[in-house]
mmCIF file of C-alpha atoms and ligand atoms in Angstrom:
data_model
loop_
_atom_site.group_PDB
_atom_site.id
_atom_site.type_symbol
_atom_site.label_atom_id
_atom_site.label_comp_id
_atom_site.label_asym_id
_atom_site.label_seq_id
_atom_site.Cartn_x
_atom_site.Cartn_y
_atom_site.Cartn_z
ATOM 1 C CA UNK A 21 18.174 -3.759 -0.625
ATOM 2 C CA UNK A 22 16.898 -0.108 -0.191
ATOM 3 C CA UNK A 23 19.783 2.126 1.438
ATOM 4 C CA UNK A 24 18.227 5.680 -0.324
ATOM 5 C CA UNK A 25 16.926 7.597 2.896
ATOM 6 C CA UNK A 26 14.791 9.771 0.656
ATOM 7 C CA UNK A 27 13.276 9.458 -3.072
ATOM 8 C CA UNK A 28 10.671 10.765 -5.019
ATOM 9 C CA UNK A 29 7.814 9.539 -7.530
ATOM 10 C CA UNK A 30 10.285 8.868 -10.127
ATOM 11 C CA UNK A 31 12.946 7.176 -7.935
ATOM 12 C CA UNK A 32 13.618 4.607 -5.129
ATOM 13 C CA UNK A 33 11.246 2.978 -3.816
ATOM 14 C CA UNK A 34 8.772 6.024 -4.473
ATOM 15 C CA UNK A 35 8.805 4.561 -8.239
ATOM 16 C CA UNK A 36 7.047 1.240 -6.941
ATOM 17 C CA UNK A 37 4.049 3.758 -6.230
ATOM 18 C CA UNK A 38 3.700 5.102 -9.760
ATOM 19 C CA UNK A 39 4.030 1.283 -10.734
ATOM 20 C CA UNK A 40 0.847 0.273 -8.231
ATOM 21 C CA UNK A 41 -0.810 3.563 -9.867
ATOM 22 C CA UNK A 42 -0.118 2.145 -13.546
ATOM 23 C CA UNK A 43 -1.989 -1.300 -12.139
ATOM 24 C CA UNK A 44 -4.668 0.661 -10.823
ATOM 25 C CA UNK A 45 -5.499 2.544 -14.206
ATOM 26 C CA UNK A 46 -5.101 -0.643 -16.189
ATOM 27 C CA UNK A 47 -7.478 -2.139 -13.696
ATOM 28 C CA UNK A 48 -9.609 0.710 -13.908
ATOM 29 C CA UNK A 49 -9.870 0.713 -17.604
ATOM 30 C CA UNK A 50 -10.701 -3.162 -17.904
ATOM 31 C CA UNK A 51 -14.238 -4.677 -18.458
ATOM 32 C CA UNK A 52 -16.109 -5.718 -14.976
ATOM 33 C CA UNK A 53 -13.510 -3.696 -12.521
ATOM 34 C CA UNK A 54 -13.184 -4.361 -9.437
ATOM 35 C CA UNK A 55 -12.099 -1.639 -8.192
ATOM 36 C CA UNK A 56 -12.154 1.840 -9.879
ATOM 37 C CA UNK A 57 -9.390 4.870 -9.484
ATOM 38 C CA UNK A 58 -10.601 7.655 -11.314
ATOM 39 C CA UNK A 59 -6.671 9.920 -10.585
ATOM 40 C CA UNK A 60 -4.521 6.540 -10.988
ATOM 41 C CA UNK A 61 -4.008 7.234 -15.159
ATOM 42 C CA UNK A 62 -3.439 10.722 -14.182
ATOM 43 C CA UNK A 63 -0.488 10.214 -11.761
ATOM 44 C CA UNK A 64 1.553 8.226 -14.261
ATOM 45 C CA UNK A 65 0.973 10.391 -17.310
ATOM 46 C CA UNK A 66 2.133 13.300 -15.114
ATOM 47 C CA UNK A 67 4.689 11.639 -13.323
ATOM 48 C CA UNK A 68 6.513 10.738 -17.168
ATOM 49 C CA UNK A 69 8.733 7.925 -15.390
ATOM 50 C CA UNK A 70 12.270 7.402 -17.602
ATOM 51 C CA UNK A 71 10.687 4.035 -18.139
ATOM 52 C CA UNK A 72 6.760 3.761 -20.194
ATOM 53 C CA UNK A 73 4.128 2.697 -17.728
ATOM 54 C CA UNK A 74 0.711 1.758 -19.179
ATOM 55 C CA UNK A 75 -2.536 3.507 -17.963
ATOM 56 C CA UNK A 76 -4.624 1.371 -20.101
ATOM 57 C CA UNK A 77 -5.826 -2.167 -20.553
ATOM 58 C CA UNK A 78 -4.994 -2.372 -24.252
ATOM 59 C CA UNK A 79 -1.564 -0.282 -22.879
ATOM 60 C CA UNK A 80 -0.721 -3.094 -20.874
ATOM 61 C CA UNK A 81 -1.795 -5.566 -23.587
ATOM 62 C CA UNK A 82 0.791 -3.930 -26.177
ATOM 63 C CA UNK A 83 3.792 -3.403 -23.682
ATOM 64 C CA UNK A 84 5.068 -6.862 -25.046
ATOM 65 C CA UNK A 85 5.022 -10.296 -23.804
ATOM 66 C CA UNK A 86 7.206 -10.183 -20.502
ATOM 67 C CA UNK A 87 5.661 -6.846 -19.045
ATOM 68 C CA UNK A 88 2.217 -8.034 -20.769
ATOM 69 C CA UNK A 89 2.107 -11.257 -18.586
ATOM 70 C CA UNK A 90 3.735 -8.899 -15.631
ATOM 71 C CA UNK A 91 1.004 -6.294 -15.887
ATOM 72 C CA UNK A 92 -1.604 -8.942 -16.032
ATOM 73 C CA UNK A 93 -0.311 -10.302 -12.139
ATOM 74 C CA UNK A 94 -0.524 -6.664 -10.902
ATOM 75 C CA UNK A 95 -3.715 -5.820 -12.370
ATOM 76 C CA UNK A 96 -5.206 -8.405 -10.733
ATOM 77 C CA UNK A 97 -3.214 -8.244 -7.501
ATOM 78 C CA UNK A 98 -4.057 -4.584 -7.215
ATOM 79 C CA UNK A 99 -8.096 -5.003 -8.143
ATOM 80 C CA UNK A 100 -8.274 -7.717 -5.058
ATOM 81 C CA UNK A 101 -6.042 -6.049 -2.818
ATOM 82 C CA UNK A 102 -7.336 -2.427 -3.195
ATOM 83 C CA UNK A 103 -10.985 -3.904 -3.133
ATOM 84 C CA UNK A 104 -10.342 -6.257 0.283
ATOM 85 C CA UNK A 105 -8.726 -2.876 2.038
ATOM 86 C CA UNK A 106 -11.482 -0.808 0.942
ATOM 87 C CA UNK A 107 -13.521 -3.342 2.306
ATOM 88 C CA UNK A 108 -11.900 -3.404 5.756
ATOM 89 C CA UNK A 109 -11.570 0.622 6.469
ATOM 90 C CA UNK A 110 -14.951 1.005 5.715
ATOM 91 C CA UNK A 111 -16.234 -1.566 8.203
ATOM 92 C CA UNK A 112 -13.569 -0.751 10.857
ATOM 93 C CA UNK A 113 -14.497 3.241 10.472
ATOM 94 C CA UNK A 114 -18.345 1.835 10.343
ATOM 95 C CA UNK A 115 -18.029 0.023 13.532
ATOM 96 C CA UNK A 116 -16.423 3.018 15.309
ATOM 97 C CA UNK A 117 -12.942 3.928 14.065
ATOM 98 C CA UNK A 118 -12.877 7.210 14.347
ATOM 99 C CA UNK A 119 -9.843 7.913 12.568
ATOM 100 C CA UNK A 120 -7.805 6.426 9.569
ATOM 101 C CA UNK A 121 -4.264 6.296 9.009
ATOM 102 C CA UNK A 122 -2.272 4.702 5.774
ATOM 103 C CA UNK A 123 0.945 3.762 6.667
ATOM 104 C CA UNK A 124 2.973 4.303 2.990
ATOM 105 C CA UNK A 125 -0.101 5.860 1.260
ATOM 106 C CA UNK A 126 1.851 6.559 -1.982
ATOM 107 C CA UNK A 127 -0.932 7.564 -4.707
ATOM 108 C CA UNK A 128 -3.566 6.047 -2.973
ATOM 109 C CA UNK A 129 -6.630 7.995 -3.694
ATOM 110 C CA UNK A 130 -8.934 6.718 -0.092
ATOM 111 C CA UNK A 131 -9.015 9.937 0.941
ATOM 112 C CA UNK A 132 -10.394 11.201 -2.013
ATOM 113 C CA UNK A 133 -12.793 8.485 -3.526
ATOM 114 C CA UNK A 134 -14.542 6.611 -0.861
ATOM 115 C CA UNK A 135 -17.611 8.153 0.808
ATOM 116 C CA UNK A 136 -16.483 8.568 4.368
ATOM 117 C CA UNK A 137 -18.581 9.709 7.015
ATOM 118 C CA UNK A 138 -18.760 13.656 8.336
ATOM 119 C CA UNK A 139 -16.286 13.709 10.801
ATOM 120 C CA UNK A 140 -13.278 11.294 9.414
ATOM 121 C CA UNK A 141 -9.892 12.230 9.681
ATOM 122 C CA UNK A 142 -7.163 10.515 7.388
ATOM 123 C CA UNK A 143 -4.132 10.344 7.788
ATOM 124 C CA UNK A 144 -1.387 9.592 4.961
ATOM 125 C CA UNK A 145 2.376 8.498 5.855
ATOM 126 C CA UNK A 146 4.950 8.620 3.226
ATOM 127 C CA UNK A 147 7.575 10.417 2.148
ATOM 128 C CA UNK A 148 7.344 14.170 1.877
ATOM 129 C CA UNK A 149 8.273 14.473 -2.075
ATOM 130 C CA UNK A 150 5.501 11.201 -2.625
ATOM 131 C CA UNK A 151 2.790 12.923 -1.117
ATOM 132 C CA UNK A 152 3.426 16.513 -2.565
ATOM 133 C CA UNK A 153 3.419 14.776 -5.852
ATOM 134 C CA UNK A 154 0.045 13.408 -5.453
ATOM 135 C CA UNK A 155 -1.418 16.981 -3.812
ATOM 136 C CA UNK A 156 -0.215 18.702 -6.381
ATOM 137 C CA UNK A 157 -2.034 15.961 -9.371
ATOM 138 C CA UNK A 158 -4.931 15.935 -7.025
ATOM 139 C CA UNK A 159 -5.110 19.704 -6.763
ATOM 140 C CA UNK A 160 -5.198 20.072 -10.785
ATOM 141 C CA UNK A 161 -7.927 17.483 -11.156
ATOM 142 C CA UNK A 162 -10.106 19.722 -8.902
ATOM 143 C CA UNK A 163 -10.323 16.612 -6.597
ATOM 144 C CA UNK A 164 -11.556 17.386 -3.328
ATOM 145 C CA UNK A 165 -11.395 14.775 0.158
ATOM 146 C CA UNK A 166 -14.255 12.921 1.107
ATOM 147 C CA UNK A 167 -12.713 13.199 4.885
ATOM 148 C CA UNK A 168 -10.504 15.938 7.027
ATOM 149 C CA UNK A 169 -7.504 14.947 4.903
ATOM 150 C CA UNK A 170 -4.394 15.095 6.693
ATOM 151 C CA UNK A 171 -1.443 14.597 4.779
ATOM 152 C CA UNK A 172 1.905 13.414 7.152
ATOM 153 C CA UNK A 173 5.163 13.677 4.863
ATOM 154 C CA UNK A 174 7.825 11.631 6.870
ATOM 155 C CA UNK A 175 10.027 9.013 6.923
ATOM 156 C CA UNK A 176 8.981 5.682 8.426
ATOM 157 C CA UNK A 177 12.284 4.489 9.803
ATOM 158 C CA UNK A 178 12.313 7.947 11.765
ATOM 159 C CA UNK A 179 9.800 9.288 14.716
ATOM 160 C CA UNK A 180 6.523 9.068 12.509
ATOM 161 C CA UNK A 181 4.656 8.584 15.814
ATOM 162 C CA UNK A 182 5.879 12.485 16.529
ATOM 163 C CA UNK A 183 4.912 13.494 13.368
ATOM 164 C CA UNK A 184 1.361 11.935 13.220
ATOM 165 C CA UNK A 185 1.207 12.972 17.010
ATOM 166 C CA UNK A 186 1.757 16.649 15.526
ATOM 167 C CA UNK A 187 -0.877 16.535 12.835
ATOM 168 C CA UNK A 188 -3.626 15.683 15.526
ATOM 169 C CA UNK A 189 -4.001 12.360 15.611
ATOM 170 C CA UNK A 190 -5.434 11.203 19.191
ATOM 171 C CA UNK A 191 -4.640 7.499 20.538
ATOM 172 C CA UNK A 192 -7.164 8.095 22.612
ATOM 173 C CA UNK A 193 -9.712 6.658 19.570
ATOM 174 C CA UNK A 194 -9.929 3.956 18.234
ATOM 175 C CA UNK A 195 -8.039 3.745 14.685
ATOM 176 C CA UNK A 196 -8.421 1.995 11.297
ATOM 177 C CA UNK A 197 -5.162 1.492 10.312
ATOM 178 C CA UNK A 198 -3.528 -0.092 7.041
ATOM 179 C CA UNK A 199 0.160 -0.989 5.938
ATOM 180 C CA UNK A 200 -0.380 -1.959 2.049
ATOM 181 C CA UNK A 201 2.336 -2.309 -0.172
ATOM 182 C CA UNK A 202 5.065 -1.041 2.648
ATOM 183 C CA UNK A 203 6.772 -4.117 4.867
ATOM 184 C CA UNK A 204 8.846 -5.363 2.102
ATOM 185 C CA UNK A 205 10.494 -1.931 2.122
ATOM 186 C CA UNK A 206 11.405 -1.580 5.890
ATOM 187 C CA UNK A 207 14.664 -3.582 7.348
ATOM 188 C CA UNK A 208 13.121 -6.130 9.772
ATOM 189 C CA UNK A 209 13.941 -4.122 12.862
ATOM 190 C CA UNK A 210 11.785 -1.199 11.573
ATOM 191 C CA UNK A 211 9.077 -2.930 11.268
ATOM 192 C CA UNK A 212 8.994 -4.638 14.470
ATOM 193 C CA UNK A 213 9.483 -1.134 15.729
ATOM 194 C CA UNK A 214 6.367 -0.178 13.420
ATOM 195 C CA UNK A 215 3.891 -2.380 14.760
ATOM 196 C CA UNK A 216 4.953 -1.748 18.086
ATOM 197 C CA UNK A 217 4.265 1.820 17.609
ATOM 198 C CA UNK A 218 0.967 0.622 15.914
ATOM 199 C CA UNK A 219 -0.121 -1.337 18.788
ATOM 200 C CA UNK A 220 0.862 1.377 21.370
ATOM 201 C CA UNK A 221 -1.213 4.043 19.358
ATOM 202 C CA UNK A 222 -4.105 1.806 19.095
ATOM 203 C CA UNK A 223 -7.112 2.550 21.461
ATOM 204 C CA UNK A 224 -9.438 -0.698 22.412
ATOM 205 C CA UNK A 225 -11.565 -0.735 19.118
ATOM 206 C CA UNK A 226 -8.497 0.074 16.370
ATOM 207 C CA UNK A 227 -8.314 -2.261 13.641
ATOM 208 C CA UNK A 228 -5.254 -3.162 11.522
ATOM 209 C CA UNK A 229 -4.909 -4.931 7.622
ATOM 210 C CA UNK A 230 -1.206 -5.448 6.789
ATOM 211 C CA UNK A 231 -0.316 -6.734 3.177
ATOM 212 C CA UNK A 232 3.219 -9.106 3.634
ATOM 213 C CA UNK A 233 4.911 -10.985 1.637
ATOM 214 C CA UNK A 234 5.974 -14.128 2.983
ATOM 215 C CA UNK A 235 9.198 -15.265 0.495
ATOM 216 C CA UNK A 236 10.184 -12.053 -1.098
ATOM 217 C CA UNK A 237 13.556 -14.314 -2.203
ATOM 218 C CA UNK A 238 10.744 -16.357 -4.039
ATOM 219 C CA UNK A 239 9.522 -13.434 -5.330
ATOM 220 C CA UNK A 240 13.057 -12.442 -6.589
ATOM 221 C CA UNK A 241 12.800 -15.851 -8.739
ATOM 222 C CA UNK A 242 9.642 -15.613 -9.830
ATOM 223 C CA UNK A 243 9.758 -15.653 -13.902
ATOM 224 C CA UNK A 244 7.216 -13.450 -14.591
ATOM 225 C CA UNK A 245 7.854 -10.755 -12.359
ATOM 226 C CA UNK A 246 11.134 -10.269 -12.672
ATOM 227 C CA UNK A 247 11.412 -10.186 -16.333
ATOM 228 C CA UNK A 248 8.557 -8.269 -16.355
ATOM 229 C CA UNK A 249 10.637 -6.054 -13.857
ATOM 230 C CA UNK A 250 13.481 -6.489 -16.406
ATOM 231 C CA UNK A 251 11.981 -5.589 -19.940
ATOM 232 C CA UNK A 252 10.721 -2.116 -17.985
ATOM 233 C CA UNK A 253 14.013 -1.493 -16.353
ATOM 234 C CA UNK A 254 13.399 -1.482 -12.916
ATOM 235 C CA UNK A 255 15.666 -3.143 -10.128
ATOM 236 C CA UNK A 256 13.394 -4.881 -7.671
ATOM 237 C CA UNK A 257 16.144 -6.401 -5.848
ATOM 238 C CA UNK A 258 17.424 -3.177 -4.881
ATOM 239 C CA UNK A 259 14.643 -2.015 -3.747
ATOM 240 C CA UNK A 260 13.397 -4.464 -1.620
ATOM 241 C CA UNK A 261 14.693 -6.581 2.104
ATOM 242 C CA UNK A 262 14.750 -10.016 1.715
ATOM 243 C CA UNK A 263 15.446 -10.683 5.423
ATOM 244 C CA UNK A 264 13.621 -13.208 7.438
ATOM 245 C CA UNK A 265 11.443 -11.964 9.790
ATOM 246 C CA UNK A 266 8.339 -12.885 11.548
ATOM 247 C CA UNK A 267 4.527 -12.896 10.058
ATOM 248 C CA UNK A 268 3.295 -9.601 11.122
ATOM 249 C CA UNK A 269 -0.012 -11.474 12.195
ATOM 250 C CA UNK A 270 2.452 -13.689 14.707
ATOM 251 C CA UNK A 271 3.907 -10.516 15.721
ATOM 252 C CA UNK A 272 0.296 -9.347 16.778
ATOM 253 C CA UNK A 273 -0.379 -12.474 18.487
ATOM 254 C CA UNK A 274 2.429 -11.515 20.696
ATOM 255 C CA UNK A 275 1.126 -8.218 21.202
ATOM 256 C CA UNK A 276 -2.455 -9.601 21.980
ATOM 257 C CA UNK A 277 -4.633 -8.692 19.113
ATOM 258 C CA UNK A 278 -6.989 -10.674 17.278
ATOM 259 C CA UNK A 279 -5.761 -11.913 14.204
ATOM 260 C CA UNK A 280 -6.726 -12.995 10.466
ATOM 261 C CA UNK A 281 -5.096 -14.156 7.431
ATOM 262 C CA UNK A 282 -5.614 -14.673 3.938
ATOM 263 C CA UNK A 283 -3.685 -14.792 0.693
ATOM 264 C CA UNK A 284 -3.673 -12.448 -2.354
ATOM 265 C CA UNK A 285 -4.279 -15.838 -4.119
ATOM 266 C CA UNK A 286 -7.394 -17.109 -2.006
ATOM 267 C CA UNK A 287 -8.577 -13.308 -2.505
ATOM 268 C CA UNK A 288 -8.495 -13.204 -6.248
ATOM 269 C CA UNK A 289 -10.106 -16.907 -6.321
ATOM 270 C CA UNK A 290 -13.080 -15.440 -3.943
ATOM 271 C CA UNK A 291 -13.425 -13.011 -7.095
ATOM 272 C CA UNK A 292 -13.286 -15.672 -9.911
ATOM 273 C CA UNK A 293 -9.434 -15.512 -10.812
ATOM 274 C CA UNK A 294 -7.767 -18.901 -10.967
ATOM 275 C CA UNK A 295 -4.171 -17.683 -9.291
ATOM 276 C CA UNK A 296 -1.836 -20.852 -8.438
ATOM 277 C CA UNK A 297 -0.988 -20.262 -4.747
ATOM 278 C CA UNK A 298 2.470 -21.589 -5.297
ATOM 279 C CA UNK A 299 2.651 -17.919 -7.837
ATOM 280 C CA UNK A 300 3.218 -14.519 -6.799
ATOM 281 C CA UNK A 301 0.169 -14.253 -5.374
ATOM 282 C CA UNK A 302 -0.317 -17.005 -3.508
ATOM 283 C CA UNK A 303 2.519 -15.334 -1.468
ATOM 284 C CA UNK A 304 1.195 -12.595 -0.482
ATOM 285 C CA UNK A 305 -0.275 -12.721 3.096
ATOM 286 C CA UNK A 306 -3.385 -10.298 4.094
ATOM 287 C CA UNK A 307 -3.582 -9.939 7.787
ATOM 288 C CA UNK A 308 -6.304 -8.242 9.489
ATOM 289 C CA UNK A 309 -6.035 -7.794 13.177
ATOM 290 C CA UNK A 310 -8.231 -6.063 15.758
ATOM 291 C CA UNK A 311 -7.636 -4.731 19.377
ATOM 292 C CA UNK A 312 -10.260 -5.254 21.896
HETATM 293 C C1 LIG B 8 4.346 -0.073 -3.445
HETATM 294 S S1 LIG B 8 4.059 1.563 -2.883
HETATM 295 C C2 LIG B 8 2.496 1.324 -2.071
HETATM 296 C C3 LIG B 8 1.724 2.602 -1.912
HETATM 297 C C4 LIG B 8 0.304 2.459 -1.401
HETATM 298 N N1 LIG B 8 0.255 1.860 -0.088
HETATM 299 C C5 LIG B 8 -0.545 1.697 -2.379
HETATM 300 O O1 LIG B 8 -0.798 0.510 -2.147
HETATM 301 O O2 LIG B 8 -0.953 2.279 -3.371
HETATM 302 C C6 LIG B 8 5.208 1.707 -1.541
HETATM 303 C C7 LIG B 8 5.138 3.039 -0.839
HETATM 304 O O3 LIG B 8 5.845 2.923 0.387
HETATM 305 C C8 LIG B 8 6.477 4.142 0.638
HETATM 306 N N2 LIG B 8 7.549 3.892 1.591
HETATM 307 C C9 LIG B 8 8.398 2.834 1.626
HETATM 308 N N3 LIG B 8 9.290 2.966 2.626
HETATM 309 C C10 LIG B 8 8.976 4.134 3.251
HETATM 310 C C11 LIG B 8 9.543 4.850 4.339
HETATM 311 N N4 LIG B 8 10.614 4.382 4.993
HETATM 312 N N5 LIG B 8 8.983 6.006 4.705
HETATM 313 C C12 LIG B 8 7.905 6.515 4.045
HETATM 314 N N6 LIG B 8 7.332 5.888 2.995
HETATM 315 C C13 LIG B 8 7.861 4.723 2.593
HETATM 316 C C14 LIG B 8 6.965 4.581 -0.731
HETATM 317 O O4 LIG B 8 7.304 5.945 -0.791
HETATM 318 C C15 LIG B 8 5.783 4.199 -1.599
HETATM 319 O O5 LIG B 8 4.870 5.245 -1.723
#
């Protein structure tokens, strides 16, 4: 379980988002993507991680057979997942969000590679050393936001909603908001406290897509990813909570919002990948939600 209060792109949990990166850029690099991150390669390759990370498909290929069948899970995980939240910003922001906030943004390169319209303001949440990591990569690649870019460095177990209040954000519109990659992270309690703060941010019209995953203790046992996990050297089980808790889309419910929910495994079938919902995958839960 996570106790560090702070970490950077080479430790902590902050070395998960170098390892979503890597996925990305293998992704990214493999016939018929899905989804394509031209600053994912970039992040690992300056990041230099004590452990290798591929940025390539034939990287990923060579990195033997446990992180080879690992990498393969991820790749595939990341194309559907980064593809379906595309998918939803871009619709919520399209149907009148006027603002966009990424709860745990880590290297995620939104704000910089999807063609948003004048006027957007992003937000990015995640701890301070993360995000001036990523500036800084973003900076030398002469990348420049397709939005009013607003990064928030903070922690999300403390007052983010003063933080994000302080950069400009206005609850007053409605918001596109997304938690990808993050809940498994956060102690039950914070993120209860989370989507409360969520839902009391959210204008009529905001719009919500949480990744969860349902059994992380299955995940823990899963053979693939945890010698995957093993042969790179990284201790999962340290860096995630394995407490029950509710669905975050029950947790909506409560709260009144409209909810949907799919799997990462019912995802990656809608895109012609034959992923055994009993897998890693098929844990995964993608919950959209909308206020009205
Ligand atoms: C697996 S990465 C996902 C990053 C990004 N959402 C993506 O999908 O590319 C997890 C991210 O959550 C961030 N994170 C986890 N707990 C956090 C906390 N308490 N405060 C701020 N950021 C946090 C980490 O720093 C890391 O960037």
């Amino acid at each position: 379980m996570s106790t560090d209060q702070q970490w950077d792109i080479v430790s902590g949990v902050g070395m998960t988002a170098l390892m979503v990166a890597a996925a990305r850029a293998v992704e990214s690099d493999s016939p018929g993507a899905l989804v394509r991150d031209p600053y994912a390669a970039r992040f690992v390759e300056t990041a230099r991680p004590a452990f290798a990370l591929p940025t390539t498909a034939a990287g990923a290929r060579g990195s033997g057979a446990a992180q080879a069948a690992m990498w393969e899970v991820l790749r595939i995980n990341l194309a559907v997942r980064t593809h379906a939240f595309d998918s939803f910003l871009r619709e919520a922001v399209g149907r009148g969000a006027a603002q966009v906030v990424l709860l745990a943004s880590g290297l995620d390169t939104r704000a910089f590679r999807l063609p948003w319209p004048p006027g957007l303001v992003c937000f990015e949440l995640d701890q301070p050393a993360v995000l001036d990591f990523k500036l800084r990569v973003l900076e030398a690649e002469g990348a420049e936001p397709t939005c009013d870019h607003r990064p928030v460095g903070v922690d999300l177990r403390d007052d983010w909603v003063a933080a994000l209040g302080a950069s400009g954000f206005d609850p007053a519109r409605p918001t596109a908001w997304l938690a990808e990659g993050l809940l498994s992270y956060l102690p039950p309690e914070d993120e209860r406290r989370l989507l409360h703060d969520v839902h009391r941010l959210s204008a009529p019209g905001s719009a919500l897509a949480v990744e969860s995953i349902q059994d992380m203790a299955g995940v823990l046992t899963d053979a693939v990813m945890t010698e995957g996990m093993r042969a790179i050297g990284i201790d999962l089980p340290r860096l995630v909570h394995t407490d029950d808790r509710p669905a975050p889309d029950a947790q909506l419910d409560e709260l009144g919002w409209n909810t949907g929910r799919s799997t990462a495994s019912r995802a990656a079938a809608e895109h012609g990948y034959a992923v055994a919902d009993d897998s890693f995958m098929g844990r995964i839960l993608h919950v959209s939600a909308r206020r009205s």
